[in-house]
CSV table of C-alpha atoms and ligand atoms in Angstrom, one decimal:
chain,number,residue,atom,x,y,z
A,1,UNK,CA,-67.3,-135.3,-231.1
A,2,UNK,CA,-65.9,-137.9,-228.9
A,3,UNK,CA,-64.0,-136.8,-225.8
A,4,UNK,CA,-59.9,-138.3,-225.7
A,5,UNK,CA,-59.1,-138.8,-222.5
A,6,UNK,CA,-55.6,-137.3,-221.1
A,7,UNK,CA,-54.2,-139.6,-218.3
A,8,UNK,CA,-52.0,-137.9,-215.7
A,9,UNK,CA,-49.0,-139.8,-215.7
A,10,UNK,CA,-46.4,-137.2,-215.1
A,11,UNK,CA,-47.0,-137.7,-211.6
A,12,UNK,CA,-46.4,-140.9,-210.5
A,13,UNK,CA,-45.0,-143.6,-212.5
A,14,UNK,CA,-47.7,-146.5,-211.6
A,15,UNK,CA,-50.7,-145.6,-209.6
A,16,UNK,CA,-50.9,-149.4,-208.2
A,17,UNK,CA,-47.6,-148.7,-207.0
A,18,UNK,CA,-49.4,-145.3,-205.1
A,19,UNK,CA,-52.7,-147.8,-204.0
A,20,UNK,CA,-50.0,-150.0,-202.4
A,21,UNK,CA,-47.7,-147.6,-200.8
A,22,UNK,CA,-50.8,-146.2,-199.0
A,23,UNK,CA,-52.6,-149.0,-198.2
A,24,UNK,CA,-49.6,-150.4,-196.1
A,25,UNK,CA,-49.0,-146.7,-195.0
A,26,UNK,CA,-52.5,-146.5,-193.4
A,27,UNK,CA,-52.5,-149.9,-192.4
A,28,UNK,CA,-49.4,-149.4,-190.2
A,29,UNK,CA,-50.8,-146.2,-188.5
A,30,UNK,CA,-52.5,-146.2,-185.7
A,31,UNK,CA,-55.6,-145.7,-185.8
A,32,UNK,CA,-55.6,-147.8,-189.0
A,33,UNK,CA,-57.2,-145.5,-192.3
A,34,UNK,CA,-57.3,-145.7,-196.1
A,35,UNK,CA,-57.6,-142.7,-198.3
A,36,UNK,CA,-61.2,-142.7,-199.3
A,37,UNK,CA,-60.0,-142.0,-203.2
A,38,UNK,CA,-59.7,-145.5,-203.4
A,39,UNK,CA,-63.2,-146.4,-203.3
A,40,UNK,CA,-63.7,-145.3,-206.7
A,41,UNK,CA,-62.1,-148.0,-209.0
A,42,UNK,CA,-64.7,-149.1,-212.0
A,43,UNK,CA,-67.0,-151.0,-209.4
A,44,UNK,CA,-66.8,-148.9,-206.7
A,45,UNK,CA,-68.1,-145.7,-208.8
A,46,UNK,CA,-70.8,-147.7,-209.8
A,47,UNK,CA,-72.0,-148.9,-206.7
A,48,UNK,CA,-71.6,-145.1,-205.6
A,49,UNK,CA,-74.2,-144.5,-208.4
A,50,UNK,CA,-76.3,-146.7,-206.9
A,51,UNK,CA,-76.1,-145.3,-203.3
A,52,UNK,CA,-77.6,-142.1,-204.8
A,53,UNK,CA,-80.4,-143.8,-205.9
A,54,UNK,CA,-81.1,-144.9,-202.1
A,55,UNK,CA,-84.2,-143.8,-200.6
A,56,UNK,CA,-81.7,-143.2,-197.4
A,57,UNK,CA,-79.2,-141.1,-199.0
A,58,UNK,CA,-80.3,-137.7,-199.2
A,59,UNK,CA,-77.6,-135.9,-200.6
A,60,UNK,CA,-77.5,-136.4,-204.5
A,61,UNK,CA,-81.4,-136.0,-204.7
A,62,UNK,CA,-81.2,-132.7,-202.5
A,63,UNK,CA,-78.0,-131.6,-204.8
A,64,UNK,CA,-79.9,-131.9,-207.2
A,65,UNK,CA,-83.0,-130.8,-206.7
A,66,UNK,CA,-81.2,-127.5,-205.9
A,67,UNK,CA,-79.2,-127.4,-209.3
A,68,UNK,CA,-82.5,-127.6,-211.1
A,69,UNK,CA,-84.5,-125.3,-208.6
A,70,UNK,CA,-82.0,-122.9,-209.6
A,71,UNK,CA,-80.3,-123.4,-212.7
A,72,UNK,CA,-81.1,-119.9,-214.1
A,73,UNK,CA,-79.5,-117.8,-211.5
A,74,UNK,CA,-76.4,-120.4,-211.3
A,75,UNK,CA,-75.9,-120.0,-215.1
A,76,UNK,CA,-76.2,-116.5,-214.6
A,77,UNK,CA,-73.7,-116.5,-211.9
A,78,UNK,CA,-71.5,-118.4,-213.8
A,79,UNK,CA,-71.8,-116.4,-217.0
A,80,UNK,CA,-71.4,-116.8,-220.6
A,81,UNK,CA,-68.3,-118.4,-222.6
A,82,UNK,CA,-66.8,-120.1,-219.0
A,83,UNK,CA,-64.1,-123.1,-218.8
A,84,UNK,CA,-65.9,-125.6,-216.2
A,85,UNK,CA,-64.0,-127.5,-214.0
A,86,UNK,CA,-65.7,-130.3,-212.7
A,87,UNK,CA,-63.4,-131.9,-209.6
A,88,UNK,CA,-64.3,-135.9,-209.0
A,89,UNK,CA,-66.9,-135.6,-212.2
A,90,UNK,CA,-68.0,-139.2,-211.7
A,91,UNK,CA,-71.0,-139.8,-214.1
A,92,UNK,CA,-71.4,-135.5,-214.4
A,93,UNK,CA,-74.9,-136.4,-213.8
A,94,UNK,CA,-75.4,-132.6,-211.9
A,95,UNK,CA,-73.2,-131.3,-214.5
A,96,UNK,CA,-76.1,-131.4,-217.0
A,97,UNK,CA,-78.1,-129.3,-215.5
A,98,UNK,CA,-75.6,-126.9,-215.1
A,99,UNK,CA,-74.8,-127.5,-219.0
A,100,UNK,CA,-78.6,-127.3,-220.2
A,101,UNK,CA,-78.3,-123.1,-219.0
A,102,UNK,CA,-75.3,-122.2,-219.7
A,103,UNK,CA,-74.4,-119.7,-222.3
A,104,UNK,CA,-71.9,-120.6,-225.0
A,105,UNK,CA,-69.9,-122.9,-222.4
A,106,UNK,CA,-66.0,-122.7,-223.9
A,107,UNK,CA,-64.8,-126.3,-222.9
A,108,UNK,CA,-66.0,-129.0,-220.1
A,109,UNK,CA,-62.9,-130.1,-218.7
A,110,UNK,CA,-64.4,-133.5,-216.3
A,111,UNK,CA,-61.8,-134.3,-213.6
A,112,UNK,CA,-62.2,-138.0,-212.1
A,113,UNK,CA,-59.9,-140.5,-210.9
A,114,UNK,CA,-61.5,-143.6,-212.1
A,115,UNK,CA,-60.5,-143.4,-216.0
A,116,UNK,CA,-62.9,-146.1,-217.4
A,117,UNK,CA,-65.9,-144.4,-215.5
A,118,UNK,CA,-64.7,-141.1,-217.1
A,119,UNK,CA,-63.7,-142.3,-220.6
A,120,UNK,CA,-67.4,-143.5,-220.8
A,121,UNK,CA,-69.3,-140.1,-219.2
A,122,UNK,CA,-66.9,-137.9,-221.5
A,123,UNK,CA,-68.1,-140.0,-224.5
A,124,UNK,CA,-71.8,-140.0,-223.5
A,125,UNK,CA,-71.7,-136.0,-223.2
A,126,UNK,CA,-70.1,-135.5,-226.1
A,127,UNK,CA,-73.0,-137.3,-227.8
A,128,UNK,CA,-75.3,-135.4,-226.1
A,129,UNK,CA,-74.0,-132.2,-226.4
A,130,UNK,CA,-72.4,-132.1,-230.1
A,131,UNK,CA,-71.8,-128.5,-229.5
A,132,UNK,CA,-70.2,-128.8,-226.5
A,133,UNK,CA,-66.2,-129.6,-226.8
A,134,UNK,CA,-65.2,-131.9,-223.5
A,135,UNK,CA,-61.7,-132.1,-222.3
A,136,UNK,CA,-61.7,-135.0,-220.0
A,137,UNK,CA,-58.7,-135.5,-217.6
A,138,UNK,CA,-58.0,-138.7,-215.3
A,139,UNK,CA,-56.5,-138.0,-212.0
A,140,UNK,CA,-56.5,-137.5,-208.3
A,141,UNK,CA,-57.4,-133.9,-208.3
A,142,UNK,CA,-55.5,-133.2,-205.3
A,143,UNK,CA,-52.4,-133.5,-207.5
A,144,UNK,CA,-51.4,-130.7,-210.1
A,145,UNK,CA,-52.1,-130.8,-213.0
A,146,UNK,CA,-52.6,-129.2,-216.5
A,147,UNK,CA,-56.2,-128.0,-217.7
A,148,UNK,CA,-56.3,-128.2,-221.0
A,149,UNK,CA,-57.6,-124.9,-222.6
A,150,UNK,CA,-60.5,-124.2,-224.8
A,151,UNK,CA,-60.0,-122.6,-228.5
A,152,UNK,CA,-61.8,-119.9,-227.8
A,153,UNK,CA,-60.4,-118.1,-225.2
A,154,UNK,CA,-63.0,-118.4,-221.9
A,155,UNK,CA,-64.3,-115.2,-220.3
A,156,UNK,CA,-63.4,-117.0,-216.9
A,157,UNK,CA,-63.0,-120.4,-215.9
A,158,UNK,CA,-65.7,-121.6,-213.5
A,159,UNK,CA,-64.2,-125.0,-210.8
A,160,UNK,CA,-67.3,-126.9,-210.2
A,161,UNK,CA,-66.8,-128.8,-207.3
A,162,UNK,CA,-70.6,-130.4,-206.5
A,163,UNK,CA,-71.5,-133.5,-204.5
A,164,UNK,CA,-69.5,-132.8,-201.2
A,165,UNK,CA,-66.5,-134.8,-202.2
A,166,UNK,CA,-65.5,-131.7,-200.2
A,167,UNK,CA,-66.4,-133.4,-197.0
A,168,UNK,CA,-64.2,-136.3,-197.2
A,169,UNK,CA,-61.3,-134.4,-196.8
A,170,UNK,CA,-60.5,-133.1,-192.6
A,171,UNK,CA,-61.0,-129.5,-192.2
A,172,UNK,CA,-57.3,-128.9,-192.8
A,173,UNK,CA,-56.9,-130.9,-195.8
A,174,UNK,CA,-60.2,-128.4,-197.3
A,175,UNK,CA,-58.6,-125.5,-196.3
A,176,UNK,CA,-55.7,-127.0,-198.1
A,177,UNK,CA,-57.4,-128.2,-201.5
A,178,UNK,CA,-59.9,-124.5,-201.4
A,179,UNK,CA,-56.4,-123.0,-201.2
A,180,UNK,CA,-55.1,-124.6,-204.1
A,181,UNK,CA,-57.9,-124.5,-205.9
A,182,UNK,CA,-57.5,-120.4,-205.4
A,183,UNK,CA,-54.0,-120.7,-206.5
A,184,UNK,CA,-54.8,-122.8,-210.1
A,185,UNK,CA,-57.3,-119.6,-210.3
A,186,UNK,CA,-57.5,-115.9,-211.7
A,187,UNK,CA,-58.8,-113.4,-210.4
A,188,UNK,CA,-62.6,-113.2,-211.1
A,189,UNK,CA,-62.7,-116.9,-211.7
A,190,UNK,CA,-65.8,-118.9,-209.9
A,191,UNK,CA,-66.1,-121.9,-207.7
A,192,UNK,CA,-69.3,-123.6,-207.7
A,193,UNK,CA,-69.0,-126.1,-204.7
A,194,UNK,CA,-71.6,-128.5,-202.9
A,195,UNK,CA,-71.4,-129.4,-199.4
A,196,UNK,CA,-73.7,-131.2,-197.1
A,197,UNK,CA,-75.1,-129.4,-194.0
A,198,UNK,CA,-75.2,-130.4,-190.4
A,199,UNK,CA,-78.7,-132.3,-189.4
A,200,UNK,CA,-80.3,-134.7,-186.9
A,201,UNK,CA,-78.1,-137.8,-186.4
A,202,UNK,CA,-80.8,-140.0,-187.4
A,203,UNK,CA,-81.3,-138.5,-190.7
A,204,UNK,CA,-77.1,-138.6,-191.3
A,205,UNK,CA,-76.9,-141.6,-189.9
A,206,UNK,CA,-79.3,-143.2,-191.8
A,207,UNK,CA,-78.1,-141.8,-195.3
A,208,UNK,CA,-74.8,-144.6,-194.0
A,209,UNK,CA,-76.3,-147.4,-193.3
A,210,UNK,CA,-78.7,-148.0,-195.8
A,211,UNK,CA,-81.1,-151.6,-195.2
A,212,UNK,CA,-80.2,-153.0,-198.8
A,213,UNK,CA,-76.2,-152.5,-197.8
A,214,UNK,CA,-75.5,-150.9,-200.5
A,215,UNK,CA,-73.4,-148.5,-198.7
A,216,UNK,CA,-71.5,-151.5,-197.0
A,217,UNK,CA,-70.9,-153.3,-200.0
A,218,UNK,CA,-69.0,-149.8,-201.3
A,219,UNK,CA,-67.2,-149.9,-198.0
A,220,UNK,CA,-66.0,-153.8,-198.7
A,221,UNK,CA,-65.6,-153.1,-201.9
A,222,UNK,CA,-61.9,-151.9,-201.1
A,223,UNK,CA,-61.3,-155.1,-199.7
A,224,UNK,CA,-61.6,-156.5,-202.8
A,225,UNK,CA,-59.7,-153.7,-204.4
A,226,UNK,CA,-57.1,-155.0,-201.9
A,227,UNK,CA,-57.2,-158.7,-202.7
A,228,UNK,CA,-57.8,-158.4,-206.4
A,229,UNK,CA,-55.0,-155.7,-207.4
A,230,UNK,CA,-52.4,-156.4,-204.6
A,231,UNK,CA,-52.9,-159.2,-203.7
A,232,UNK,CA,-54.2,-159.1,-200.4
A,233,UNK,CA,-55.9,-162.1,-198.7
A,234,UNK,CA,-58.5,-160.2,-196.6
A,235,UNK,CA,-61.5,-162.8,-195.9
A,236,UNK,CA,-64.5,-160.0,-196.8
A,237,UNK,CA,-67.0,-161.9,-194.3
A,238,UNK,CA,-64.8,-161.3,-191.2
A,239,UNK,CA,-65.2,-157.6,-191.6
A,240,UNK,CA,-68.0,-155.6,-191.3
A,241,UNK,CA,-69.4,-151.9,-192.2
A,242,UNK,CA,-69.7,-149.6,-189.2
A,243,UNK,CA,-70.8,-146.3,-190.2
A,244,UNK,CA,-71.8,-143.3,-187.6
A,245,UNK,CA,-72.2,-139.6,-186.5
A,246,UNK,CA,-68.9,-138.4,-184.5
A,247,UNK,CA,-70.4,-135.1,-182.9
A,248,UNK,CA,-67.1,-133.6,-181.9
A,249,UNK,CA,-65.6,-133.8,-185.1
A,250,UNK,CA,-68.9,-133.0,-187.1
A,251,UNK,CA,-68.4,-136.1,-189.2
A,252,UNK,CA,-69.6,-139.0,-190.7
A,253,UNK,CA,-66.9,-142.1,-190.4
A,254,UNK,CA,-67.0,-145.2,-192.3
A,255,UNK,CA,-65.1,-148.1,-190.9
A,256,UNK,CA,-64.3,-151.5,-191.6
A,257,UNK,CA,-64.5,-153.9,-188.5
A,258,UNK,CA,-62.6,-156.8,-187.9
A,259,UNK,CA,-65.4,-159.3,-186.9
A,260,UNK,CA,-62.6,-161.7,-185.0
A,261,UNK,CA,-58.6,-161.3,-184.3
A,262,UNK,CA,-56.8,-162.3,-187.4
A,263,UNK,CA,-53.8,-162.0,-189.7
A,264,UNK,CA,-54.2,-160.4,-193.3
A,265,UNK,CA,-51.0,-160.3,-195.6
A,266,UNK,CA,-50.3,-158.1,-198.4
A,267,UNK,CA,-46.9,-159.2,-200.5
A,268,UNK,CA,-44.3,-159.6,-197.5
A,269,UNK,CA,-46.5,-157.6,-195.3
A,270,UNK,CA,-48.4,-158.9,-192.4
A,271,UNK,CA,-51.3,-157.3,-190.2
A,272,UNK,CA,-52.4,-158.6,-187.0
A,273,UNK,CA,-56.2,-157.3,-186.4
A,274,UNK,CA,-57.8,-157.3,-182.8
A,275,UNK,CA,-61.8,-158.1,-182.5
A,276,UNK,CA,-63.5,-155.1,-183.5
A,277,UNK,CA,-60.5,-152.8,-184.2
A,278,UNK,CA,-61.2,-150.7,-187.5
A,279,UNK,CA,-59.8,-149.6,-190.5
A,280,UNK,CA,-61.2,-146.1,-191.3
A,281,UNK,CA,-62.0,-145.8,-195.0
A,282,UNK,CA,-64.2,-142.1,-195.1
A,283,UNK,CA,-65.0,-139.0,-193.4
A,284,UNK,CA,-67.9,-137.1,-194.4
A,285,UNK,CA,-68.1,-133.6,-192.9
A,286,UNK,CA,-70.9,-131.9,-192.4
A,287,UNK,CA,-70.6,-127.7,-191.9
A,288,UNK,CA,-72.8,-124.8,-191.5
A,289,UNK,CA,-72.9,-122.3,-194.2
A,290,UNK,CA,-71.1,-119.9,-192.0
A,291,UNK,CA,-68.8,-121.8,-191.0
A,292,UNK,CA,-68.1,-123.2,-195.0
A,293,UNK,CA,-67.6,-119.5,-195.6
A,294,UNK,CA,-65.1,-118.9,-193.0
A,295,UNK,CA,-63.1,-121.9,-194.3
A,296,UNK,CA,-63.3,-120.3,-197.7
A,297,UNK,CA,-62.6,-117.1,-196.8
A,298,UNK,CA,-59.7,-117.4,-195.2
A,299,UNK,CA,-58.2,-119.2,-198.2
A,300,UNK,CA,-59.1,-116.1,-201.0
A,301,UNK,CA,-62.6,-117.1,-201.8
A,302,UNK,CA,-65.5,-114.4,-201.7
A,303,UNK,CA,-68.4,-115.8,-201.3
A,304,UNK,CA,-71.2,-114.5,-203.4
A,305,UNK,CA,-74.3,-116.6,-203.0
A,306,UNK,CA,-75.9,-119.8,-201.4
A,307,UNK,CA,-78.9,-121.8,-202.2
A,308,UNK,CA,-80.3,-124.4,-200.4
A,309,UNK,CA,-83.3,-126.7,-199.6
A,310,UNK,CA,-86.3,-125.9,-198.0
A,311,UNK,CA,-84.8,-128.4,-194.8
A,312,UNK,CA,-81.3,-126.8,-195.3
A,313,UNK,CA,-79.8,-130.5,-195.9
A,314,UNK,CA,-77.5,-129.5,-199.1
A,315,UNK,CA,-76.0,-126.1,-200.2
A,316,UNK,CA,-74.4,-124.8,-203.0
A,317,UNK,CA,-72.1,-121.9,-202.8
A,318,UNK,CA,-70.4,-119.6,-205.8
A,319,UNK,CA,-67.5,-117.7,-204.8
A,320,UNK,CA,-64.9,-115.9,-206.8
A,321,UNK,CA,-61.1,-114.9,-206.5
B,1,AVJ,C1,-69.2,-138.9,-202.5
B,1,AVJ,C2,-68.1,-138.1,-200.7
B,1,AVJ,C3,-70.2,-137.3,-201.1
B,1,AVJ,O1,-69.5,-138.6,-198.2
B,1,AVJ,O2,-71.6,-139.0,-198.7
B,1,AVJ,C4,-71.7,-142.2,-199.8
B,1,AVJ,C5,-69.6,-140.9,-200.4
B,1,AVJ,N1,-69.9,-142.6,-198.8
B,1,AVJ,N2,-72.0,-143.1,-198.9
B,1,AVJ,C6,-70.4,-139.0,-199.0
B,1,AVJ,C7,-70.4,-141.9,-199.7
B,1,AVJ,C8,-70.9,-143.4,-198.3
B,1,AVJ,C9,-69.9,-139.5,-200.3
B,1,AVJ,N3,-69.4,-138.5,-201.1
């Protein structure tokens, strides 16, 4: 069967209108940030795909690892006949080991932002798993929006949030997005969520700055975003990738660093950049378990079991309403 795709459009009449209204937005704040959602046009979701393969970057192998480590008592969390939820599906590559154990799954309904990245996973699991009917939906998640619903009516719907996209959101914001999550919820319905646990600096640190630059050439990649749909004229050599651990905050930050003072324009915009002041372009959180099911917690989530590594890098949590 192949997947159609249903576009969110009822929110917002033109999402390069959105890209532009918050790029000069962030650009005129001080300290100067861009939402991290934007990193994720066509390219930049596939040079995330090649970040997991890093030997540096820990997290999607350690995700992973822990899906298929325990597949059997997640499926069994889960139950049988669910609605999944995937939030930020990218290439549902987790997803299928989740879908290998499942029990008479209802519907797949993958969430993601970049629609061409999507419209292609939806089609290649809906080869793969003719039984299987897949619902995709392109938008930013942290809008509403309308899941579509299964034709057999699901025992409970299951949001699988894995990869700690979680992360890239400040603690406030999570509290925020856990709490609406909740409220798009019934009572008895699961989260499955992955988030990435604090560690050594070098490790995290590390996982950022990879030696190929992969990670920097996902960071610059929203310069060319920039250029190439609004017509920007950022020169990509005079900035550079600055990843690093900010303790205080328990966060990762990317940056992009202006390697020299100089002018950029977008349309009739014009920003004047210092030597070495930044652009922020991600957080990347890092909690304890405890304090992951605090956040939860105080947001209507119960939190009903955790596996992790044997280094306690990665965890996955399932909680219900
Ligand atoms: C996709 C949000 C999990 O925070 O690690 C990878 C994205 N950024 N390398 C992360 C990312 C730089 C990432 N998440």
């Amino acid at each position: 069967m192949s997947a159609s795709l249903i576009e969110n459009s009822s929110v917002r009449a033109s999402p390069a209108a959105e890209f532009f209204d918050d790029v000069l937005k962030g650009l005129s704040s001080a300290p100067r940030s861009i939402p991290s959602k934007y990193f994720y046009d066509d390219i930049g979701s596939k040079i995330f795909d090649e970040i997991c393969e890093l030997e540096e970057y820990y997290p999607t192998r350690v995700e992973t690892e822990i899906m298929h480590r325990y597949s059997e008592a997640i499926a069994c969390r889960l139950g049988s006949e669910v609605r999944l939820v995937e939030y930020g599906s990218g290439s549902s590559t987790k997803t299928r080991i989740l879908l290998d154990h499942l029990v008479d799954p209802c519907l797949y309904v993958p969430v993601d932002i970049s629609n061409q990245h999507l419209a292609r996973t939806a089609d290649a699991l809906a080869r793969d798993y003719p039984l299987l009917s897949v619902a995709p939906v392109a938008t930013d998640f942290t809008r509403p929006f309308e899941v579509p619903k299964s034709e057999f009516e699901a025992r409970r719907t299951c949001v699988y949030f894995p990869g700690s996209t979680i992360g890239n959101f400040s603690q406030e914001q999570a509290i925020q997005l856990l709490a609406e999550i909740a409220d798009r919820c019934e009572r008895g319905d699961g989260l499955l969520i992955g988030f990435d646990l604090r560690k050594d600096i070098d490790v995290l640190e590390t996982a950022y700055n990879d030696r190929a630059g992969v990670t920097a050439a996902f960071n610059k990649n929203l310069l060319h975003r920039m250029n190439s749909e609004l017509g920007a004229n950022f020169n990509t050599r005079q900035f550079g990738h600055h990843a690093f651990f900010n303790d205080a905050a328990g966060r990762i930050e990317m940056h992009l660093v202006s390697q020299r003072e100089q002018s950029v324009s977008i349309a009739d915009y014009s920003f004047r950049f210092d030597r070495s002041e930044t652009i922020c372009t991600e957080y990347s959180h890092k909690y304890s378990i405890s304090e992951f099911e605090q956040m939860t917690a105080q947001v209507g989530w119960e939190c009903k079991e955790t596996w992790s590594d044997e280094r306690d890098y990665f965890a996955v949590m399932y909680l219900e309403r």
